[in-house]
Short mmCIF file of C-alpha atoms in Angstrom, two decimals:
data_model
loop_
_atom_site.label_atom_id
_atom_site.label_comp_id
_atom_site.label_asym_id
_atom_site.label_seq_id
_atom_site.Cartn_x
_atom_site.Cartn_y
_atom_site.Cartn_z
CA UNK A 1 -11.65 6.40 -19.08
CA UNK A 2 -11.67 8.08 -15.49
CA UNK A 3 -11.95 5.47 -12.74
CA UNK A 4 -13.37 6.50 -9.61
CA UNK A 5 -13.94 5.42 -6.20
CA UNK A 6 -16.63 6.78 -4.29
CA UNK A 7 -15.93 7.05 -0.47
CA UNK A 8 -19.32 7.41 2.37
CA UNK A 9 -22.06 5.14 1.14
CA UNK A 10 -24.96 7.44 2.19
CA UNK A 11 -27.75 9.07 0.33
CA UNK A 12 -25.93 11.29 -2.42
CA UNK A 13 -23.13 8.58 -2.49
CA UNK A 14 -25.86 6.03 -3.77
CA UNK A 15 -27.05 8.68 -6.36
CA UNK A 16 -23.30 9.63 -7.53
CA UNK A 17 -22.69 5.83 -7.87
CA UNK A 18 -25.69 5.42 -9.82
CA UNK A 19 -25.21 8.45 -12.29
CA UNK A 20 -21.59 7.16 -12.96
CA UNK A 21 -22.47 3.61 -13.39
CA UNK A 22 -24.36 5.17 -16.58
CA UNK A 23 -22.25 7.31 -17.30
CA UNK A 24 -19.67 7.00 -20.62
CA UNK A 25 -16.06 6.81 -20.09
CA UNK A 26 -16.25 6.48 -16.29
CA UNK A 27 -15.17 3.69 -14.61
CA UNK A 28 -16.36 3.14 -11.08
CA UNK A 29 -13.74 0.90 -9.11
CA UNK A 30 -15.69 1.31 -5.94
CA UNK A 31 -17.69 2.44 -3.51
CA UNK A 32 -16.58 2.17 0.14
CA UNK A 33 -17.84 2.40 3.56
CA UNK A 34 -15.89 5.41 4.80
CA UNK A 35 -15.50 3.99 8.52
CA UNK A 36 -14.36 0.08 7.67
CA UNK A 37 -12.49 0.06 4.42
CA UNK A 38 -10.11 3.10 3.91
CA UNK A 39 -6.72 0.76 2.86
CA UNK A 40 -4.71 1.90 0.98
CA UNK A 41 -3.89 -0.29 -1.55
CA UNK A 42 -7.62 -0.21 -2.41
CA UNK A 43 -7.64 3.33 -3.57
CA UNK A 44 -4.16 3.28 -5.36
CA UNK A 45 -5.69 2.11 -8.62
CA UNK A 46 -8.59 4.92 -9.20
CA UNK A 47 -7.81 8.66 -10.91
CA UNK A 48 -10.15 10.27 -8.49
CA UNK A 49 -11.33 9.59 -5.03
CA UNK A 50 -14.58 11.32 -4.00
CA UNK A 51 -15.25 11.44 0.04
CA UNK A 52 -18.95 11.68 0.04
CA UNK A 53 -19.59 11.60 3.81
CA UNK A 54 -21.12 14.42 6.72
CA UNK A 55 -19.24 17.60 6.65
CA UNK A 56 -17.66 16.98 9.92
CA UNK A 57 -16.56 13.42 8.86
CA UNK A 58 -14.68 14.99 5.66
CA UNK A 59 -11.67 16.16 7.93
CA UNK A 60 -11.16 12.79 9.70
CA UNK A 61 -11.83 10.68 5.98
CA UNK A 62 -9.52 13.20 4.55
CA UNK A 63 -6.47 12.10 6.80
CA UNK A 64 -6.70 8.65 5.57
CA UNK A 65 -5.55 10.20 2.13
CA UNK A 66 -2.70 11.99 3.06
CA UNK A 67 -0.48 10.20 1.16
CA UNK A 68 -2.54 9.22 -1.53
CA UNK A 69 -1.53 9.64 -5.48
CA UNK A 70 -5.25 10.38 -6.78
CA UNK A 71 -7.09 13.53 -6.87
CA UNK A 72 -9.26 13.79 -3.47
CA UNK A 73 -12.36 15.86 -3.34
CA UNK A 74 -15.41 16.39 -1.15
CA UNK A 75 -18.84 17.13 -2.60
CA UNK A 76 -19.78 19.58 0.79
CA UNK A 77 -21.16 23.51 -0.44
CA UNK A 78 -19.88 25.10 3.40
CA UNK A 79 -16.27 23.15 3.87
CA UNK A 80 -13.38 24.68 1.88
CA UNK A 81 -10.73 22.92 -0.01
CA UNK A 82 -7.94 23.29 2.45
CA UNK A 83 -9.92 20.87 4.87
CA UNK A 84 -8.30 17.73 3.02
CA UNK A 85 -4.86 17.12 3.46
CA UNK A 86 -1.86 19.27 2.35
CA UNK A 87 0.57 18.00 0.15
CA UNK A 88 -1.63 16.28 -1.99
CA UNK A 89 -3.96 16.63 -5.14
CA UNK A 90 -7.22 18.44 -3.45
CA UNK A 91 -10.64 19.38 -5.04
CA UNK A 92 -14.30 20.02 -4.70
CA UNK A 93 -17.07 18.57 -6.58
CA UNK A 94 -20.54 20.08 -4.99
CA UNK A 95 -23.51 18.86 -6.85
CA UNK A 96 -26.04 21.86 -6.08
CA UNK A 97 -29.07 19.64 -5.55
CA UNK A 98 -31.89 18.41 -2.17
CA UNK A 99 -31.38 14.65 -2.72
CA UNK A 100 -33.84 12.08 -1.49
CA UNK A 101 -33.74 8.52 -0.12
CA UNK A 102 -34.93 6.55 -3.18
CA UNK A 103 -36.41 9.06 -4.90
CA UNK A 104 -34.49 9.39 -8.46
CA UNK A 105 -32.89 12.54 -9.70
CA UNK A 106 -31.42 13.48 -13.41
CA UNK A 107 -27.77 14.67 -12.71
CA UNK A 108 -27.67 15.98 -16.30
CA UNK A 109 -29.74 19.26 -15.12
CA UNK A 110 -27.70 19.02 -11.69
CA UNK A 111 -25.51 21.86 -11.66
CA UNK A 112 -21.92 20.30 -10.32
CA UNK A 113 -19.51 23.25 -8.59
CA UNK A 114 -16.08 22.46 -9.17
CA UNK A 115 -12.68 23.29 -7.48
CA UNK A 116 -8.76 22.52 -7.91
CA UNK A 117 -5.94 24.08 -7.18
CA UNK A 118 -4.50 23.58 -10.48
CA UNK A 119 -5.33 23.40 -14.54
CA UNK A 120 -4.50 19.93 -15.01
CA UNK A 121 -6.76 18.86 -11.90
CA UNK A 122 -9.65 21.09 -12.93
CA UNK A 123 -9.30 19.81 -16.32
CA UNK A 124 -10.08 16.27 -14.81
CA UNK A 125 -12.97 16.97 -12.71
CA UNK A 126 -14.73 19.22 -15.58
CA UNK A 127 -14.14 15.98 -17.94
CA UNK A 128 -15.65 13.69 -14.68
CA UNK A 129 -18.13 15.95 -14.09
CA UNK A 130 -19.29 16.59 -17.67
CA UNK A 131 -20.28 12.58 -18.10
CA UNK A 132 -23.12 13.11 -15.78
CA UNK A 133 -23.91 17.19 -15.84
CA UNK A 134 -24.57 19.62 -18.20
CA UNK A 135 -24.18 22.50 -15.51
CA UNK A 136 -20.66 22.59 -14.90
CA UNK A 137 -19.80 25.11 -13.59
CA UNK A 138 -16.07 26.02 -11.63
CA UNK A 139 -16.43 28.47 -8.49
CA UNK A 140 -13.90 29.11 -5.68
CA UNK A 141 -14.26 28.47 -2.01
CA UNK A 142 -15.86 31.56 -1.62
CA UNK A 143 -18.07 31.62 -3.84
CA UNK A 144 -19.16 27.99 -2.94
CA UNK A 145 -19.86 29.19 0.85
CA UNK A 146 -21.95 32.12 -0.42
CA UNK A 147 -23.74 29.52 -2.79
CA UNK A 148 -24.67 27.28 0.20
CA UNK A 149 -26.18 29.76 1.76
CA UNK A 150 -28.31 30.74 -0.62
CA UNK A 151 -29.17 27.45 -1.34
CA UNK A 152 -30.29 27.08 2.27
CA UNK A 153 -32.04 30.17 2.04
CA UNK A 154 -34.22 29.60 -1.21
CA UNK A 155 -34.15 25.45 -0.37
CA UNK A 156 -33.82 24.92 3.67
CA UNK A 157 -35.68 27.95 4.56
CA UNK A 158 -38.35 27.63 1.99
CA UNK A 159 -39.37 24.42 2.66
CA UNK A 160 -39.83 25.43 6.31
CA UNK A 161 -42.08 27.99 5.25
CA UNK A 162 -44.54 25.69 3.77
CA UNK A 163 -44.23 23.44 6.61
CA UNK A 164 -45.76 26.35 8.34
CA UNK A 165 -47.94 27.01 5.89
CA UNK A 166 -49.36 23.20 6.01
CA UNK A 167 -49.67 23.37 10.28
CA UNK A 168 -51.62 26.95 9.90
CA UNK A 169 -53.96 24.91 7.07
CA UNK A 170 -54.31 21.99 9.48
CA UNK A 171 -55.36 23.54 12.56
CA UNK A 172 -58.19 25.29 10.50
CA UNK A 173 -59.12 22.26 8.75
CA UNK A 174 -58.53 23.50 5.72
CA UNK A 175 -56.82 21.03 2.95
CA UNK A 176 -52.83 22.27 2.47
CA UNK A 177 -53.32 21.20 -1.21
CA UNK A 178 -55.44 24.37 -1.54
CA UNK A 179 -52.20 25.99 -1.46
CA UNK A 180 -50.35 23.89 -3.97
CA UNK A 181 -51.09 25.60 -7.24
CA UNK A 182 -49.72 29.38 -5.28
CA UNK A 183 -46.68 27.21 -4.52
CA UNK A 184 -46.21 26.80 -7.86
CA UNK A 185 -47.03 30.21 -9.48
CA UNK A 186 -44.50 31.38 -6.90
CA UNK A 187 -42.02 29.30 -8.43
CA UNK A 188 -43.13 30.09 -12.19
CA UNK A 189 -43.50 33.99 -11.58
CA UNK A 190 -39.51 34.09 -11.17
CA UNK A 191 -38.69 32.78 -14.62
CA UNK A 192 -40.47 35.47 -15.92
CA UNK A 193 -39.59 38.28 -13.93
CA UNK A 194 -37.21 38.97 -11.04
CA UNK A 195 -38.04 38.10 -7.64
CA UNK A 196 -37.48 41.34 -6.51
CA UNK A 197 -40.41 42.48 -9.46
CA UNK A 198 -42.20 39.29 -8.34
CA UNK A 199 -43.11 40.20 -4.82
CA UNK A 200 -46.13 41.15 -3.58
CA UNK A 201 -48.29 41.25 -0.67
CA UNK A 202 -49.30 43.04 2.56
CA UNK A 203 -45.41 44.09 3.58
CA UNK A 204 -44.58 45.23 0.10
CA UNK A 205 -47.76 47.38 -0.18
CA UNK A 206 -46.48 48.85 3.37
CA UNK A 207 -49.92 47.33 4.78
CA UNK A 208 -49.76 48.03 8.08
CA UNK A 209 -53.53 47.06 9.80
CA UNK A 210 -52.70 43.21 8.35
CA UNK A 211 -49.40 43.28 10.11
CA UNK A 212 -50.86 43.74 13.19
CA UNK A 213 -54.13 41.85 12.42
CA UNK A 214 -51.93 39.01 11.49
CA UNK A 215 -49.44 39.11 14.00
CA UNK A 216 -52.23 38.60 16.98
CA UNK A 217 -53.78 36.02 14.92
CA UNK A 218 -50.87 34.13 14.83
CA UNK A 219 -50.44 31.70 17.88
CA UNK A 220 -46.89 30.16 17.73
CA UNK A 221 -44.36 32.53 19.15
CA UNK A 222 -42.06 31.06 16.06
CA UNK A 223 -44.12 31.80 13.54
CA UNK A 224 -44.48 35.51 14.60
CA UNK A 225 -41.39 36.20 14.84
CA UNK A 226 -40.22 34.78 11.39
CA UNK A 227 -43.52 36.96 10.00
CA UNK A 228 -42.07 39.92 11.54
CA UNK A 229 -38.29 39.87 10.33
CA UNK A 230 -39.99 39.08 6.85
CA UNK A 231 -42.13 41.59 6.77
CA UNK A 232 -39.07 44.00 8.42
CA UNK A 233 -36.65 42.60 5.41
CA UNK A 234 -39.32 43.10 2.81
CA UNK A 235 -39.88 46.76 3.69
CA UNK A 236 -36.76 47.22 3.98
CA UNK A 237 -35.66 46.03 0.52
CA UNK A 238 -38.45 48.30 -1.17
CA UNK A 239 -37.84 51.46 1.45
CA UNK A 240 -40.80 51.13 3.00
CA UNK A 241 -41.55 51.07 7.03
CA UNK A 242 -44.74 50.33 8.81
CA UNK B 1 -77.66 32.89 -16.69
CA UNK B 2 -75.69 34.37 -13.72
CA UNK B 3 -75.18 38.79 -14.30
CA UNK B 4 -71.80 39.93 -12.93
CA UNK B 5 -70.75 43.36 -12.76
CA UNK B 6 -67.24 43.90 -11.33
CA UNK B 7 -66.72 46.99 -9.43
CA UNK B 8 -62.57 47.66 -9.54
CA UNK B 9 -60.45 47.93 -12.30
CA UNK B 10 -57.03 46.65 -11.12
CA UNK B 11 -54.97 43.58 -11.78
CA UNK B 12 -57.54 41.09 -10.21
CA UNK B 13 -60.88 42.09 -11.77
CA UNK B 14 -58.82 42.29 -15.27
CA UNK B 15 -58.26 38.52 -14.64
CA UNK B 16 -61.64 37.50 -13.61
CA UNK B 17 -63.42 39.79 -16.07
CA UNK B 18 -61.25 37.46 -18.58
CA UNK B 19 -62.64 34.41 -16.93
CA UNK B 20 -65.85 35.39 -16.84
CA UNK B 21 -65.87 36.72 -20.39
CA UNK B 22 -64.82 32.89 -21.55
CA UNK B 23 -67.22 31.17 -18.86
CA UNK B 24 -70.52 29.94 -20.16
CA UNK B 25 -73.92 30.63 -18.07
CA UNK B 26 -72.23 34.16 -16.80
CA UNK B 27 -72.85 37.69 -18.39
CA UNK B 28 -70.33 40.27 -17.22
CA UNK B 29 -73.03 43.18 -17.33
CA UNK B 30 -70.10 45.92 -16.59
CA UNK B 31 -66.54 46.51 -15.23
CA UNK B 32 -66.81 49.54 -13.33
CA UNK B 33 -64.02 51.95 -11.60
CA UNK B 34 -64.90 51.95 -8.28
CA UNK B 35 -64.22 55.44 -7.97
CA UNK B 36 -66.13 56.65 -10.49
CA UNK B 37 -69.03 55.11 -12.07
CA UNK B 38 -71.01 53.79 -8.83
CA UNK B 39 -74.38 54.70 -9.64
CA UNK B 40 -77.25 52.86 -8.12
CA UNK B 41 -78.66 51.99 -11.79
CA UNK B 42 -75.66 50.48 -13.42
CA UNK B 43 -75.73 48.06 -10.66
CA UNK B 44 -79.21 47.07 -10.51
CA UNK B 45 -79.20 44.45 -13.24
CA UNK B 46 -76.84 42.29 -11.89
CA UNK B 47 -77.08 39.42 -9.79
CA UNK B 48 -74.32 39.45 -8.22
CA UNK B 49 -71.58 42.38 -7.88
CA UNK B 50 -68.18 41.53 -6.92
CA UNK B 51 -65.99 44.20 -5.46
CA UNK B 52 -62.50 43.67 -6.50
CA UNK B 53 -60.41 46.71 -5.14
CA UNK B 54 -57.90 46.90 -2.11
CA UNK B 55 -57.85 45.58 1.01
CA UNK B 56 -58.63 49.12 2.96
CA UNK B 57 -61.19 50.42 0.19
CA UNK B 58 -63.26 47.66 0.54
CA UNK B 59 -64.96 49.53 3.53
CA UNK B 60 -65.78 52.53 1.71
CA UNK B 61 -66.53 51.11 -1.76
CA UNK B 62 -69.32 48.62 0.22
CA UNK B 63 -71.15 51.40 1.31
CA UNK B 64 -72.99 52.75 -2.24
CA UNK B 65 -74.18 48.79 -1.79
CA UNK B 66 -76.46 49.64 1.67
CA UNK B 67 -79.42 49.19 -0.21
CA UNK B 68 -78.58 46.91 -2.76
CA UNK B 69 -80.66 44.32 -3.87
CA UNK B 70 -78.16 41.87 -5.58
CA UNK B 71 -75.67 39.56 -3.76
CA UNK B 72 -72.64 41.76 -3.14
CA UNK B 73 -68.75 40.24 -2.38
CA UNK B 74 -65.48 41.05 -1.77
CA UNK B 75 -62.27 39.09 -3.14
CA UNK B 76 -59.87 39.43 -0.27
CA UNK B 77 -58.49 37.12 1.68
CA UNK B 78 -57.86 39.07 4.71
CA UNK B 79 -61.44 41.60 5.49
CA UNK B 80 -63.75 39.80 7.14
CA UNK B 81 -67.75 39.28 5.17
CA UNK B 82 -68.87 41.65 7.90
CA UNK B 83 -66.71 44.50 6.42
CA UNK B 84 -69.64 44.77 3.86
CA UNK B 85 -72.91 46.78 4.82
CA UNK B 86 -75.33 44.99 7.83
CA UNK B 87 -78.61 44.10 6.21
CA UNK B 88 -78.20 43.49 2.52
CA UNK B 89 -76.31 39.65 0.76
CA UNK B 90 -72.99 39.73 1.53
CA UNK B 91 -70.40 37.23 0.28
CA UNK B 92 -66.90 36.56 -0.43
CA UNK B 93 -65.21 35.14 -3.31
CA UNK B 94 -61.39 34.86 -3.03
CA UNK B 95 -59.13 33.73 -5.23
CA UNK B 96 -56.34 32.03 -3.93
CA UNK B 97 -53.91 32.82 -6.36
CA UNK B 98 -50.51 35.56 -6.90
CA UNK B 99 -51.91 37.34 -10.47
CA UNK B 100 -49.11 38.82 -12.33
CA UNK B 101 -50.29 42.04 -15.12
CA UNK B 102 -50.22 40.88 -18.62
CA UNK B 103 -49.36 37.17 -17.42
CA UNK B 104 -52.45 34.61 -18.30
CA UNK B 105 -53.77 32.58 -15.38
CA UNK B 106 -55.85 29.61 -15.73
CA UNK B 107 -58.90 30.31 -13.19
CA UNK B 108 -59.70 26.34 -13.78
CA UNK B 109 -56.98 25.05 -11.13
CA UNK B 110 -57.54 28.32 -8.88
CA UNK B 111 -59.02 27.61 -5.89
CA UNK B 112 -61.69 30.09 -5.33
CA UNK B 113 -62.98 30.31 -1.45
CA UNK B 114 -66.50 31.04 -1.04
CA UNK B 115 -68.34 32.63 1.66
CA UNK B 116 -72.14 33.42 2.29
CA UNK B 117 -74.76 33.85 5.25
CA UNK B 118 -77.31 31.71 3.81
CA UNK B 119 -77.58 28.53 1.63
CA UNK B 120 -79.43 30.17 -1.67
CA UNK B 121 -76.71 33.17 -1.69
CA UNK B 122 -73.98 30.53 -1.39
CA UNK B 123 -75.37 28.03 -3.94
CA UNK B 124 -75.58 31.42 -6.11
CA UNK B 125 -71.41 31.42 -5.55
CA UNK B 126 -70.96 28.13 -5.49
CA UNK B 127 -72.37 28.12 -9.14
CA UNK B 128 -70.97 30.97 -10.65
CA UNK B 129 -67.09 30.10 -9.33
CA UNK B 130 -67.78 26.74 -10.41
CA UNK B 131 -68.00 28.04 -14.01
CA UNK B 132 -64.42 29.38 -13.98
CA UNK B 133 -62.86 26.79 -11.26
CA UNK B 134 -62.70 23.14 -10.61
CA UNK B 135 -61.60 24.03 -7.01
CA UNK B 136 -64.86 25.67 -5.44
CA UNK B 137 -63.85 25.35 -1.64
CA UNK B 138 -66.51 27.03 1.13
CA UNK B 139 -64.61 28.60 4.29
CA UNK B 140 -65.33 31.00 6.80
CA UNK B 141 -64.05 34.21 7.07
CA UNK B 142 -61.83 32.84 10.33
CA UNK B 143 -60.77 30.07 8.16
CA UNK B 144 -59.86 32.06 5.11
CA UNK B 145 -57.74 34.74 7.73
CA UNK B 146 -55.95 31.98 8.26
CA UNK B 147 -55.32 30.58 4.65
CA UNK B 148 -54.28 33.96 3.71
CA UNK B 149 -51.56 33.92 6.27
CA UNK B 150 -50.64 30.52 5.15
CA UNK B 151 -50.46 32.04 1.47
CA UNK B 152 -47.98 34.86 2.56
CA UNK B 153 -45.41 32.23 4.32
CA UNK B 154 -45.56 30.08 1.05
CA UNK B 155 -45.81 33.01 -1.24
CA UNK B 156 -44.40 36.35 -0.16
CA UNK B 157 -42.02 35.04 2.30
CA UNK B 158 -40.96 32.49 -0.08
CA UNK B 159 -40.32 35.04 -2.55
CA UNK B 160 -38.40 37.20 -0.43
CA UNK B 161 -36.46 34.09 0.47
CA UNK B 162 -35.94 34.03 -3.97
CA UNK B 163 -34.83 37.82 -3.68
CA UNK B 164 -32.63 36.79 -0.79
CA UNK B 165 -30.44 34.12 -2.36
CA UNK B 166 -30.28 35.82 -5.77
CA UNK B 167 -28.91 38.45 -3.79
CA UNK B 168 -26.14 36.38 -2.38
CA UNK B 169 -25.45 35.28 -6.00
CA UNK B 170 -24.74 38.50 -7.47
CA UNK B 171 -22.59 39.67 -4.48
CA UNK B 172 -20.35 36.58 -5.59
CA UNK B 173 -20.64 36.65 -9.42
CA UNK B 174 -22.22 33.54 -9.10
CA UNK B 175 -25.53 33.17 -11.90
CA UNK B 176 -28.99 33.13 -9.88
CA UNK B 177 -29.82 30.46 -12.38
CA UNK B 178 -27.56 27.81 -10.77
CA UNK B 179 -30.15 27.87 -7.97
CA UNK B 180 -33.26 27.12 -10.49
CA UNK B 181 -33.13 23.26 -10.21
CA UNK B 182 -32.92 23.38 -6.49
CA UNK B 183 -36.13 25.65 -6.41
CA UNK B 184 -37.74 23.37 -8.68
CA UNK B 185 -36.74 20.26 -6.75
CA UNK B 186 -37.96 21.87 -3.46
CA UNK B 187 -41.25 22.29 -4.59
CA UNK B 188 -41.35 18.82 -6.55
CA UNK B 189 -40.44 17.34 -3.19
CA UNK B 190 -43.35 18.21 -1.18
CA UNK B 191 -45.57 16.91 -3.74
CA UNK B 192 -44.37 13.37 -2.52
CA UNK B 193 -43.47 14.13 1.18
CA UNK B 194 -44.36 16.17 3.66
CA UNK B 195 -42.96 19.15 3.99
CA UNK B 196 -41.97 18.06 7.47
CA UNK B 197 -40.57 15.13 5.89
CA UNK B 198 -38.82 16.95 3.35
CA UNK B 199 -36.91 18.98 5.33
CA UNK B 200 -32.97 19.00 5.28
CA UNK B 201 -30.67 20.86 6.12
CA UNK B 202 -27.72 22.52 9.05
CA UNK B 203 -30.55 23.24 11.49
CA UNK B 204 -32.52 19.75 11.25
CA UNK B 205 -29.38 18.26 11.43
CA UNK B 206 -28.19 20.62 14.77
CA UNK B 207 -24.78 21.35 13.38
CA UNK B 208 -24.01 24.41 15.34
CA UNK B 209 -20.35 25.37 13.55
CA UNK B 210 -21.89 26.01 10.31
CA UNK B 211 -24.51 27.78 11.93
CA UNK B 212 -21.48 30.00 13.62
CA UNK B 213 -19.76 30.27 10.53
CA UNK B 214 -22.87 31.37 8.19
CA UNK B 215 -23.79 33.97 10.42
CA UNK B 216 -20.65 35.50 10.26
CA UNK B 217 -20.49 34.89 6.68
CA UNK B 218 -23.88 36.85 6.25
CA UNK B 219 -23.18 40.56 5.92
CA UNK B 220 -26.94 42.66 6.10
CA UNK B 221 -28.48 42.29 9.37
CA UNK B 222 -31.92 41.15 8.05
CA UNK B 223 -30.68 38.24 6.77
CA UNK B 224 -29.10 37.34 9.72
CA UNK B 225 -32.05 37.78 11.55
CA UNK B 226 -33.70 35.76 8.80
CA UNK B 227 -31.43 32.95 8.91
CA UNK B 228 -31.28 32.90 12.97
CA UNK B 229 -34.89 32.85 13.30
CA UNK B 230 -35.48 30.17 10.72
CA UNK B 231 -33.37 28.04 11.81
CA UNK B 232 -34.55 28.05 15.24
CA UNK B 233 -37.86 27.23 14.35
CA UNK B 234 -36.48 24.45 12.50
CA UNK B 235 -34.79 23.18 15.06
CA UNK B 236 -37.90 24.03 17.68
CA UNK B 237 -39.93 21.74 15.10
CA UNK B 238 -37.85 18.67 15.33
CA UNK B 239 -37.01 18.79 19.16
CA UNK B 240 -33.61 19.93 18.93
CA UNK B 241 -31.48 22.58 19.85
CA UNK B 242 -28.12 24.50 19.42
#
């Protein structure tokens, strides 16, 4: 039995303390408002403390475990391990997921990043993280920065792009559901083949009376600027110019 | 009984020659190569002839239709109806869809964006995309510029965006396939919220020193560019700046 106390009470707190609640041989001892109820005594009796709170919050929280006996770990992809204290037991457990406000998710497909500085302590966290994941998965700081940004790329990034996509379909009055089964192909194509085989389009096909057609079509100085380091990237990657 | 003869022999016309093969009320009369077999008499028997060949040969394939009796379309998304010859029934019929060789589609849940300059020719298209589509949608050819642009954000941008972050993966031995349920989520997402809803994230939530620190993370100047630009049209969109 791993007892745990869960420290930040926001959104992926709420899911954490809901996965481990059903979770087998996890005990949850609490879950605590990081800004009100950081004493001591109330953290002495759990194996593992997780500080679930904003990335610039983790550094403050962290102080409040400087002399603590448990194993402390954020769950943040960009902030290394080294931001929690010295001295003590540090490690990272990033679960590689968007989470909602009430909106449920299935850790058990959830991949969970994990990090310690030593065997024992990584042994603990893949056992922890194991009773709610089946994508464990142990990567260094590093590799966990590098992993954020992807996941901003193919997650942040993305989602921006079919915001765009949405404003371009409402100021035509055209429905942005037309575009929902594309969306999806999109998504589908890469299981099958790599994304680099999976592009298509104007820029690949080096296109270069749609570029411009395009790019005076488009109103929003935004917009044609992100079309035009897109289209610049995607030549690029297949050694094509315009 | 609707005749069809597709002119165009690429991935496109292999997928609706499919469709229409399956369809009832439709006889594909002939799948011609547009470079080749464009005599006036093979093409005189059909009702409708749909030109299914690139963007910039759409021009010069059109013009063995000048004196065409039959209703003759294009299926791009981008060249406007009045890239077809003045004088005879011009259309267009565009799938809105990425097609993948040797990968089925379903045509049913492809919308298919009609276009005609009178009522009989576009209840003609109307009818015959209605017997391999549910989602028959009529647009203009200024509406449908715009949809296609729409379709490259969502699509080949978003793909790019795939290529990008797999990219990051490799150069950190970290498997592409840890991203997979974040992709998946992203999409899920919008199908409940809006995408301006949905949208998390460093740059909606203005935190400038991971901004700082990913850009000098980032190696390859396009994706810098990439992730500068994005971000500050995220941050544009929600009234906030670095």
């Amino acid at each position: 039995m791993i007892k745990v106390t869960l420290v930040g009470r926001g959104n992926v707190s709420s899911h954490l303390a809901h996965a481990f609640r059903l979770a087998e041989n996890v005990e949850l001892v609490a879950v605590l408002d990081s800004r009100k109820e950081l004493h001591p005594k109330s953290l002495s009796t759990s194996d593992v403390c997780i500080i679930v709170v904003s990335d610039d919050a983790i550094k403050t929280v962290g102080k409040y475990f400087a002399k603590s006996q448990c194993l402390v770990v954020h769950t943040s992809g960009s902030i290394a391990l080294t931001a929690l204290p010295k001295g003590i037991r540090r490690g990272v457990f990033y679960p590689l997921q968007t989470f909602t406000k009430n909106q449920d998710v299935d850790f058990k497909g959830i991949p969970l990043c994990i990090e310690a500085e030593n065997k024992k302590d990584l042994g603990i966290m893949s056992t922890l993280a194991s009773t709610i994941s089946n994508k464990v998965i142990e990567i260094n700081s590093e590799q966990r920065k590098s992993l954020h940004i992807a996941a901003i790329f193919v997650n942040n990034f993305t989602n921006h792009l079919y915001y765009i996509g949405q404003q371009l379909c409402e100021e035509n009055k055209i429905p942005f559901e037309l575009l929902s089964p594309l969306i999806q192909e999109t998504v589908k194509k890469i299981g099958a083949l790599s994304p680099y085989e999976a592009q298509t389009g104007p820029a690949r096909r080096k296109d270069a009376g749609i570029f411009e057609s395009h790019m005076s079509h488009l109103k929003k100085e935004d917009y044609k600027k992100i079309y035009a380091v897109l289209t610049e990237s995607i030549q690029n990657t297949y050694g094509k110019k315009l």
